[in-house]
JSON list of C-alpha atoms in Angstrom, two decimals:
[
{"chain": "A", "resi": 1, "resn": "UNK", "atom": "CA", "xyz": [85.51, -141.96, 58.86]},
{"chain": "A", "resi": 2, "resn": "UNK", "atom": "CA", "xyz": [88.20, -143.74, 60.80]},
{"chain": "A", "resi": 3, "resn": "UNK", "atom": "CA", "xyz": [87.09, -147.18, 61.90]},
{"chain": "A", "resi": 4, "resn": "UNK", "atom": "CA", "xyz": [86.04, -146.99, 65.54]},
{"chain": "A", "resi": 5, "resn": "UNK", "atom": "CA", "xyz": [87.41, -150.48, 66.24]},
{"chain": "A", "resi": 6, "resn": "UNK", "atom": "CA", "xyz": [90.91, -149.61, 64.99]},
{"chain": "A", "resi": 7, "resn": "UNK", "atom": "CA", "xyz": [90.96, -146.36, 66.95]},
{"chain": "A", "resi": 8, "resn": "UNK", "atom": "CA", "xyz": [89.92, -148.19, 70.14]},
{"chain": "A", "resi": 9, "resn": "UNK", "atom": "CA", "xyz": [92.59, -150.87, 69.68]},
{"chain": "A", "resi": 10, "resn": "UNK", "atom": "CA", "xyz": [95.26, -148.22, 69.03]},
{"chain": "A", "resi": 11, "resn": "UNK", "atom": "CA", "xyz": [94.13, -146.33, 72.15]},
{"chain": "A", "resi": 12, "resn": "UNK", "atom": "CA", "xyz": [94.23, -149.52, 74.23]},
{"chain": "A", "resi": 13, "resn": "UNK", "atom": "CA", "xyz": [97.77, -150.17, 72.99]},
{"chain": "A", "resi": 14, "resn": "UNK", "atom": "CA", "xyz": [98.78, -146.60, 73.80]},
{"chain": "A", "resi": 15, "resn": "UNK", "atom": "CA", "xyz": [99.77, -145.78, 70.21]},
{"chain": "A", "resi": 16, "resn": "UNK", "atom": "CA", "xyz": [96.90, -143.45, 69.19]},
{"chain": "A", "resi": 17, "resn": "UNK", "atom": "CA", "xyz": [97.83, -139.81, 68.66]},
{"chain": "A", "resi": 18, "resn": "UNK", "atom": "CA", "xyz": [94.72, -137.71, 67.88]},
{"chain": "A", "resi": 19, "resn": "UNK", "atom": "CA", "xyz": [96.84, -134.71, 66.82]},
{"chain": "A", "resi": 20, "resn": "UNK", "atom": "CA", "xyz": [98.06, -136.63, 63.73]},
{"chain": "A", "resi": 21, "resn": "UNK", "atom": "CA", "xyz": [94.62, -137.46, 62.36]},
{"chain": "A", "resi": 22, "resn": "UNK", "atom": "CA", "xyz": [93.80, -135.84, 59.00]},
{"chain": "A", "resi": 23, "resn": "UNK", "atom": "CA", "xyz": [90.44, -136.28, 57.32]},
{"chain": "A", "resi": 24, "resn": "UNK", "atom": "CA", "xyz": [91.27, -134.89, 53.85]},
{"chain": "A", "resi": 25, "resn": "UNK", "atom": "CA", "xyz": [91.67, -135.93, 51.16]},
{"chain": "A", "resi": 26, "resn": "UNK", "atom": "CA", "xyz": [91.29, -139.34, 52.86]},
{"chain": "A", "resi": 27, "resn": "UNK", "atom": "CA", "xyz": [91.28, -140.23, 56.56]},
{"chain": "A", "resi": 28, "resn": "UNK", "atom": "CA", "xyz": [94.86, -140.79, 57.72]},
{"chain": "A", "resi": 29, "resn": "UNK", "atom": "CA", "xyz": [96.40, -141.27, 61.16]},
{"chain": "A", "resi": 30, "resn": "UNK", "atom": "CA", "xyz": [100.03, -141.57, 62.24]},
{"chain": "A", "resi": 31, "resn": "UNK", "atom": "CA", "xyz": [100.52, -143.75, 65.31]},
{"chain": "A", "resi": 32, "resn": "UNK", "atom": "CA", "xyz": [103.09, -142.96, 68.00]},
{"chain": "A", "resi": 33, "resn": "UNK", "atom": "CA", "xyz": [105.14, -145.87, 66.58]},
{"chain": "A", "resi": 34, "resn": "UNK", "atom": "CA", "xyz": [105.53, -143.95, 63.31]},
{"chain": "A", "resi": 35, "resn": "UNK", "atom": "CA", "xyz": [103.19, -146.26, 61.39]},
{"chain": "A", "resi": 36, "resn": "UNK", "atom": "CA", "xyz": [100.76, -144.48, 59.07]},
{"chain": "A", "resi": 37, "resn": "UNK", "atom": "CA", "xyz": [97.20, -145.76, 58.73]},
{"chain": "A", "resi": 38, "resn": "UNK", "atom": "CA", "xyz": [95.46, -144.78, 55.49]},
{"chain": "A", "resi": 39, "resn": "UNK", "atom": "CA", "xyz": [91.73, -145.41, 55.15]},
{"chain": "A", "resi": 40, "resn": "UNK", "atom": "CA", "xyz": [90.12, -145.83, 51.73]},
{"chain": "A", "resi": 41, "resn": "UNK", "atom": "CA", "xyz": [86.85, -147.11, 50.36]},
{"chain": "A", "resi": 42, "resn": "UNK", "atom": "CA", "xyz": [86.77, -149.87, 47.75]},
{"chain": "A", "resi": 43, "resn": "UNK", "atom": "CA", "xyz": [83.60, -148.48, 46.16]},
{"chain": "A", "resi": 44, "resn": "UNK", "atom": "CA", "xyz": [85.82, -147.13, 43.38]},
{"chain": "A", "resi": 45, "resn": "UNK", "atom": "CA", "xyz": [88.82, -149.50, 43.23]},
{"chain": "A", "resi": 46, "resn": "UNK", "atom": "CA", "xyz": [90.81, -147.03, 41.10]},
{"chain": "A", "resi": 47, "resn": "UNK", "atom": "CA", "xyz": [90.90, -144.63, 44.06]},
{"chain": "A", "resi": 48, "resn": "UNK", "atom": "CA", "xyz": [93.11, -147.18, 45.84]},
{"chain": "A", "resi": 49, "resn": "UNK", "atom": "CA", "xyz": [95.95, -146.82, 43.33]},
{"chain": "A", "resi": 50, "resn": "UNK", "atom": "CA", "xyz": [99.23, -145.11, 44.04]},
{"chain": "A", "resi": 51, "resn": "UNK", "atom": "CA", "xyz": [100.71, -145.39, 47.51]},
{"chain": "A", "resi": 52, "resn": "UNK", "atom": "CA", "xyz": [103.64, -147.61, 48.45]},
{"chain": "A", "resi": 53, "resn": "UNK", "atom": "CA", "xyz": [102.36, -149.70, 51.36]},
{"chain": "A", "resi": 54, "resn": "UNK", "atom": "CA", "xyz": [103.79, -152.19, 53.86]},
{"chain": "A", "resi": 55, "resn": "UNK", "atom": "CA", "xyz": [100.47, -153.90, 54.42]},
{"chain": "A", "resi": 56, "resn": "UNK", "atom": "CA", "xyz": [96.81, -153.82, 53.51]},
{"chain": "A", "resi": 57, "resn": "UNK", "atom": "CA", "xyz": [93.68, -154.91, 55.35]},
{"chain": "A", "resi": 58, "resn": "UNK", "atom": "CA", "xyz": [90.59, -155.37, 53.18]},
{"chain": "A", "resi": 59, "resn": "UNK", "atom": "CA", "xyz": [87.65, -155.49, 55.59]},
{"chain": "A", "resi": 60, "resn": "UNK", "atom": "CA", "xyz": [84.47, -157.12, 54.26]},
{"chain": "A", "resi": 61, "resn": "UNK", "atom": "CA", "xyz": [86.37, -158.38, 51.23]},
{"chain": "A", "resi": 62, "resn": "UNK", "atom": "CA", "xyz": [83.45, -160.46, 49.99]},
{"chain": "A", "resi": 63, "resn": "UNK", "atom": "CA", "xyz": [81.55, -157.20, 49.42]},
{"chain": "A", "resi": 64, "resn": "UNK", "atom": "CA", "xyz": [84.30, -155.83, 47.17]},
{"chain": "A", "resi": 65, "resn": "UNK", "atom": "CA", "xyz": [84.88, -156.25, 43.48]},
{"chain": "A", "resi": 66, "resn": "UNK", "atom": "CA", "xyz": [87.98, -158.29, 42.66]},
{"chain": "A", "resi": 67, "resn": "UNK", "atom": "CA", "xyz": [89.51, -155.17, 41.08]},
{"chain": "A", "resi": 68, "resn": "UNK", "atom": "CA", "xyz": [90.02, -153.73, 44.59]},
{"chain": "A", "resi": 69, "resn": "UNK", "atom": "CA", "xyz": [92.19, -156.74, 45.48]},
{"chain": "A", "resi": 70, "resn": "UNK", "atom": "CA", "xyz": [94.11, -156.62, 42.19]},
{"chain": "A", "resi": 71, "resn": "UNK", "atom": "CA", "xyz": [94.86, -152.91, 42.53]},
{"chain": "A", "resi": 72, "resn": "UNK", "atom": "CA", "xyz": [95.84, -153.17, 46.19]},
{"chain": "A", "resi": 73, "resn": "UNK", "atom": "CA", "xyz": [98.36, -155.98, 45.80]},
{"chain": "A", "resi": 74, "resn": "UNK", "atom": "CA", "xyz": [100.34, -153.79, 43.38]},
{"chain": "A", "resi": 75, "resn": "UNK", "atom": "CA", "xyz": [100.80, -151.22, 46.20]},
{"chain": "A", "resi": 76, "resn": "UNK", "atom": "CA", "xyz": [102.59, -153.68, 48.52]},
{"chain": "A", "resi": 77, "resn": "UNK", "atom": "CA", "xyz": [106.04, -152.35, 47.64]},
{"chain": "A", "resi": 78, "resn": "UNK", "atom": "CA", "xyz": [107.23, -150.17, 50.50]},
{"chain": "A", "resi": 79, "resn": "UNK", "atom": "CA", "xyz": [110.82, -151.40, 50.83]},
{"chain": "A", "resi": 80, "resn": "UNK", "atom": "CA", "xyz": [109.91, -155.08, 50.50]},
{"chain": "A", "resi": 81, "resn": "UNK", "atom": "CA", "xyz": [106.95, -157.27, 49.53]},
{"chain": "A", "resi": 82, "resn": "UNK", "atom": "CA", "xyz": [104.15, -156.33, 51.91]},
{"chain": "A", "resi": 83, "resn": "UNK", "atom": "CA", "xyz": [101.33, -158.36, 53.43]},
{"chain": "A", "resi": 84, "resn": "UNK", "atom": "CA", "xyz": [97.61, -158.43, 52.70]},
{"chain": "A", "resi": 85, "resn": "UNK", "atom": "CA", "xyz": [94.85, -159.50, 55.06]},
{"chain": "A", "resi": 86, "resn": "UNK", "atom": "CA", "xyz": [91.25, -159.95, 53.98]},
{"chain": "A", "resi": 87, "resn": "UNK", "atom": "CA", "xyz": [88.47, -160.38, 56.52]},
{"chain": "A", "resi": 88, "resn": "UNK", "atom": "CA", "xyz": [85.09, -161.44, 55.23]},
{"chain": "A", "resi": 89, "resn": "UNK", "atom": "CA", "xyz": [82.07, -163.59, 55.62]},
{"chain": "A", "resi": 90, "resn": "UNK", "atom": "CA", "xyz": [82.44, -166.01, 52.70]},
{"chain": "A", "resi": 91, "resn": "UNK", "atom": "CA", "xyz": [80.21, -165.36, 49.72]},
{"chain": "A", "resi": 92, "resn": "UNK", "atom": "CA", "xyz": [79.97, -168.82, 48.17]},
{"chain": "A", "resi": 93, "resn": "UNK", "atom": "CA", "xyz": [82.35, -170.84, 46.06]},
{"chain": "A", "resi": 94, "resn": "UNK", "atom": "CA", "xyz": [81.79, -168.79, 42.90]},
{"chain": "A", "resi": 95, "resn": "UNK", "atom": "CA", "xyz": [83.13, -165.58, 44.43]},
{"chain": "A", "resi": 96, "resn": "UNK", "atom": "CA", "xyz": [86.65, -164.31, 43.74]},
{"chain": "A", "resi": 97, "resn": "UNK", "atom": "CA", "xyz": [87.58, -164.58, 47.43]},
{"chain": "A", "resi": 98, "resn": "UNK", "atom": "CA", "xyz": [87.11, -168.35, 47.28]},
{"chain": "A", "resi": 99, "resn": "UNK", "atom": "CA", "xyz": [89.36, -168.64, 44.23]},
{"chain": "A", "resi": 100, "resn": "UNK", "atom": "CA", "xyz": [92.09, -166.50, 45.83]},
{"chain": "A", "resi": 101, "resn": "UNK", "atom": "CA", "xyz": [91.95, -167.73, 49.42]},
{"chain": "A", "resi": 102, "resn": "UNK", "atom": "CA", "xyz": [89.87, -170.91, 49.62]},
{"chain": "A", "resi": 103, "resn": "UNK", "atom": "CA", "xyz": [91.80, -173.02, 47.11]},
{"chain": "A", "resi": 104, "resn": "UNK", "atom": "CA", "xyz": [95.25, -173.26, 48.73]},
{"chain": "A", "resi": 105, "resn": "UNK", "atom": "CA", "xyz": [97.04, -170.75, 46.50]},
{"chain": "A", "resi": 106, "resn": "UNK", "atom": "CA", "xyz": [100.81, -170.19, 47.03]},
{"chain": "A", "resi": 107, "resn": "UNK", "atom": "CA", "xyz": [101.75, -167.71, 49.77]},
{"chain": "A", "resi": 108, "resn": "UNK", "atom": "CA", "xyz": [98.21, -167.77, 51.11]},
{"chain": "A", "resi": 109, "resn": "UNK", "atom": "CA", "xyz": [96.81, -168.93, 54.43]},
{"chain": "A", "resi": 110, "resn": "UNK", "atom": "CA", "xyz": [93.11, -169.25, 55.26]},
{"chain": "A", "resi": 111, "resn": "UNK", "atom": "CA", "xyz": [91.73, -168.99, 58.78]},
{"chain": "A", "resi": 112, "resn": "UNK", "atom": "CA", "xyz": [88.12, -169.83, 59.61]},
{"chain": "A", "resi": 113, "resn": "UNK", "atom": "CA", "xyz": [86.63, -168.10, 62.62]},
{"chain": "A", "resi": 114, "resn": "UNK", "atom": "CA", "xyz": [83.08, -168.89, 63.61]},
{"chain": "A", "resi": 115, "resn": "UNK", "atom": "CA", "xyz": [80.92, -166.00, 64.78]},
{"chain": "A", "resi": 116, "resn": "UNK", "atom": "CA", "xyz": [80.79, -167.46, 68.30]},
{"chain": "A", "resi": 117, "resn": "UNK", "atom": "CA", "xyz": [84.57, -166.92, 68.62]},
{"chain": "A", "resi": 118, "resn": "UNK", "atom": "CA", "xyz": [84.45, -163.20, 67.82]},
{"chain": "A", "resi": 119, "resn": "UNK", "atom": "CA", "xyz": [85.42, -161.44, 71.09]},
{"chain": "A", "resi": 120, "resn": "UNK", "atom": "CA", "xyz": [83.97, -158.11, 69.90]},
{"chain": "A", "resi": 121, "resn": "UNK", "atom": "CA", "xyz": [80.36, -159.32, 69.71]},
{"chain": "A", "resi": 122, "resn": "UNK", "atom": "CA", "xyz": [77.78, -159.34, 72.52]},
{"chain": "A", "resi": 123, "resn": "UNK", "atom": "CA", "xyz": [77.80, -162.65, 74.44]},
{"chain": "A", "resi": 124, "resn": "UNK", "atom": "CA", "xyz": [74.51, -164.03, 73.06]},
{"chain": "A", "resi": 125, "resn": "UNK", "atom": "CA", "xyz": [74.86, -162.70, 69.50]},
{"chain": "A", "resi": 126, "resn": "UNK", "atom": "CA", "xyz": [75.91, -165.97, 67.79]},
{"chain": "A", "resi": 127, "resn": "UNK", "atom": "CA", "xyz": [73.38, -168.02, 69.75]},
{"chain": "A", "resi": 128, "resn": "UNK", "atom": "CA", "xyz": [70.55, -165.69, 68.73]},
{"chain": "A", "resi": 129, "resn": "UNK", "atom": "CA", "xyz": [71.52, -165.94, 65.05]},
{"chain": "A", "resi": 130, "resn": "UNK", "atom": "CA", "xyz": [71.94, -169.72, 65.21]},
{"chain": "A", "resi": 131, "resn": "UNK", "atom": "CA", "xyz": [68.23, -170.00, 66.04]},
{"chain": "A", "resi": 132, "resn": "UNK", "atom": "CA", "xyz": [67.41, -168.21, 62.77]},
{"chain": "A", "resi": 133, "resn": "UNK", "atom": "CA", "xyz": [70.02, -169.57, 60.34]},
{"chain": "A", "resi": 134, "resn": "UNK", "atom": "CA", "xyz": [70.03, -173.17, 59.11]},
{"chain": "A", "resi": 135, "resn": "UNK", "atom": "CA", "xyz": [71.83, -175.37, 56.59]},
{"chain": "A", "resi": 136, "resn": "UNK", "atom": "CA", "xyz": [74.42, -173.94, 54.23]},
{"chain": "A", "resi": 137, "resn": "UNK", "atom": "CA", "xyz": [73.43, -170.38, 55.20]},
{"chain": "A", "resi": 138, "resn": "UNK", "atom": "CA", "xyz": [74.41, -171.08, 58.82]},
{"chain": "A", "resi": 139, "resn": "UNK", "atom": "CA", "xyz": [77.69, -172.71, 57.77]},
{"chain": "A", "resi": 140, "resn": "UNK", "atom": "CA", "xyz": [78.56, -169.63, 55.70]},
{"chain": "A", "resi": 141, "resn": "UNK", "atom": "CA", "xyz": [77.26, -166.83, 57.92]},
{"chain": "A", "resi": 142, "resn": "UNK", "atom": "CA", "xyz": [78.04, -168.31, 61.34]},
{"chain": "A", "resi": 143, "resn": "UNK", "atom": "CA", "xyz": [80.76, -170.84, 60.54]},
{"chain": "A", "resi": 144, "resn": "UNK", "atom": "CA", "xyz": [82.78, -168.68, 58.16]},
{"chain": "A", "resi": 145, "resn": "UNK", "atom": "CA", "xyz": [82.96, -171.51, 55.62]},
{"chain": "A", "resi": 146, "resn": "UNK", "atom": "CA", "xyz": [82.89, -171.38, 51.82]},
{"chain": "A", "resi": 147, "resn": "UNK", "atom": "CA", "xyz": [79.83, -173.39, 50.82]},
{"chain": "A", "resi": 148, "resn": "UNK", "atom": "CA", "xyz": [77.62, -173.94, 47.79]},
{"chain": "A", "resi": 149, "resn": "UNK", "atom": "CA", "xyz": [74.30, -172.41, 48.65]},
{"chain": "A", "resi": 150, "resn": "UNK", "atom": "CA", "xyz": [71.22, -174.60, 48.70]},
{"chain": "A", "resi": 151, "resn": "UNK", "atom": "CA", "xyz": [68.44, -174.38, 46.15]},
{"chain": "A", "resi": 152, "resn": "UNK", "atom": "CA", "xyz": [70.30, -174.89, 42.88]},
{"chain": "A", "resi": 153, "resn": "UNK", "atom": "CA", "xyz": [68.77, -177.52, 40.61]},
{"chain": "A", "resi": 154, "resn": "UNK", "atom": "CA", "xyz": [72.18, -179.13, 40.11]},
{"chain": "A", "resi": 155, "resn": "UNK", "atom": "CA", "xyz": [74.74, -178.96, 42.94]},
{"chain": "A", "resi": 156, "resn": "UNK", "atom": "CA", "xyz": [78.18, -177.65, 41.94]},
{"chain": "A", "resi": 157, "resn": "UNK", "atom": "CA", "xyz": [79.71, -181.04, 42.84]},
{"chain": "A", "resi": 158, "resn": "UNK", "atom": "CA", "xyz": [78.05, -182.46, 39.70]},
{"chain": "A", "resi": 159, "resn": "UNK", "atom": "CA", "xyz": [80.47, -180.39, 37.64]},
{"chain": "A", "resi": 160, "resn": "UNK", "atom": "CA", "xyz": [83.75, -181.08, 39.45]},
{"chain": "A", "resi": 161, "resn": "UNK", "atom": "CA", "xyz": [86.50, -181.91, 36.99]},
{"chain": "A", "resi": 162, "resn": "UNK", "atom": "CA", "xyz": [84.63, -181.11, 33.77]},
{"chain": "A", "resi": 163, "resn": "UNK", "atom": "CA", "xyz": [85.45, -177.41, 33.55]},
{"chain": "A", "resi": 164, "resn": "UNK", "atom": "CA", "xyz": [88.79, -175.97, 32.45]},
{"chain": "A", "resi": 165, "resn": "UNK", "atom": "CA", "xyz": [90.90, -172.92, 33.28]},
{"chain": "A", "resi": 166, "resn": "UNK", "atom": "CA", "xyz": [92.32, -172.19, 29.80]},
{"chain": "A", "resi": 167, "resn": "UNK", "atom": "CA", "xyz": [90.39, -172.40, 26.55]},
{"chain": "A", "resi": 168, "resn": "UNK", "atom": "CA", "xyz": [91.89, -175.20, 24.38]},
{"chain": "A", "resi": 169, "resn": "UNK", "atom": "CA", "xyz": [93.89, -173.85, 21.42]},
{"chain": "A", "resi": 170, "resn": "UNK", "atom": "CA", "xyz": [92.48, -176.39, 18.91]},
{"chain": "A", "resi": 171, "resn": "UNK", "atom": "CA", "xyz": [88.83, -176.10, 19.97]},
{"chain": "A", "resi": 172, "resn": "UNK", "atom": "CA", "xyz": [87.61, -175.76, 16.36]},
{"chain": "A", "resi": 173, "resn": "UNK", "atom": "CA", "xyz": [88.62, -179.34, 15.57]},
{"chain": "A", "resi": 174, "resn": "UNK", "atom": "CA", "xyz": [86.27, -180.90, 18.11]},
{"chain": "A", "resi": 175, "resn": "UNK", "atom": "CA", "xyz": [83.71, -178.27, 19.06]},
{"chain": "A", "resi": 176, "resn": "UNK", "atom": "CA", "xyz": [80.54, -179.82, 20.47]},
{"chain": "A", "resi": 177, "resn": "UNK", "atom": "CA", "xyz": [77.92, -178.01, 22.52]},
{"chain": "A", "resi": 178, "resn": "UNK", "atom": "CA", "xyz": [75.38, -179.38, 24.96]},
{"chain": "A", "resi": 179, "resn": "UNK", "atom": "CA", "xyz": [72.86, -177.31, 26.85]},
{"chain": "A", "resi": 180, "resn": "UNK", "atom": "CA", "xyz": [70.58, -178.37, 29.64]},
{"chain": "A", "resi": 181, "resn": "UNK", "atom": "CA", "xyz": [67.44, -176.59, 30.79]},
{"chain": "A", "resi": 182, "resn": "UNK", "atom": "CA", "xyz": [65.91, -178.12, 33.89]},
{"chain": "A", "resi": 183, "resn": "UNK", "atom": "CA", "xyz": [62.71, -176.12, 33.44]},
{"chain": "A", "resi": 184, "resn": "UNK", "atom": "CA", "xyz": [59.74, -177.50, 35.25]},
{"chain": "A", "resi": 185, "resn": "UNK", "atom": "CA", "xyz": [57.20, -175.73, 33.07]},
{"chain": "A", "resi": 186, "resn": "UNK", "atom": "CA", "xyz": [54.71, -173.09, 34.11]},
{"chain": "A", "resi": 187, "resn": "UNK", "atom": "CA", "xyz": [54.47, -174.51, 37.64]},
{"chain": "A", "resi": 188, "resn": "UNK", "atom": "CA", "xyz": [58.02, -173.35, 38.37]},
{"chain": "A", "resi": 189, "resn": "UNK", "atom": "CA", "xyz": [57.15, -169.68, 38.90]},
{"chain": "A", "resi": 190, "resn": "UNK", "atom": "CA", "xyz": [60.37, -168.93, 40.80]},
{"chain": "A", "resi": 191, "resn": "UNK", "atom": "CA", "xyz": [62.56, -169.79, 37.80]},
{"chain": "A", "resi": 192, "resn": "UNK", "atom": "CA", "xyz": [65.75, -171.81, 37.58]},
{"chain": "A", "resi": 193, "resn": "UNK", "atom": "CA", "xyz": [68.92, -170.86, 39.45]}
]
């Protein structure tokens, strides 16, 4: 279905034209400005292939597979290089959205918006959640920040600078392996992260 929020904003701006809305094969609406809005699901990223687009908005990007992003950016070719916006609650520092948007990549800008600043939420919504969420979970869910979640035996900061992006070409000449199992024995019923 067409996102209720987008329809309401278009109506408020006076650009919504209900006579141009088509629901098949995918929901599509043409605004009075001539702009076409195409709605797709990222459940099957391949279904997003094909159209030439001026811009893309991936809503809830942290719930999508990275393939959705990779396929979409190839569609930004309608006349000139288009724009892409991703809105999401961060999903940790091991998620593809952190790599793409949280690490100062070229031609990328990151904006943090805490839940309390969302004008579309009920007035006490953020305050109610803040009484339930604590620590890194609160920073992620309410602060919109990329964080390492609590509970891991070894924090990710322990490994800064020892990993690599590209596998060394001459790895056979100096291959050494170390493994570490912080098992606590039978008493650790919950397992290791």
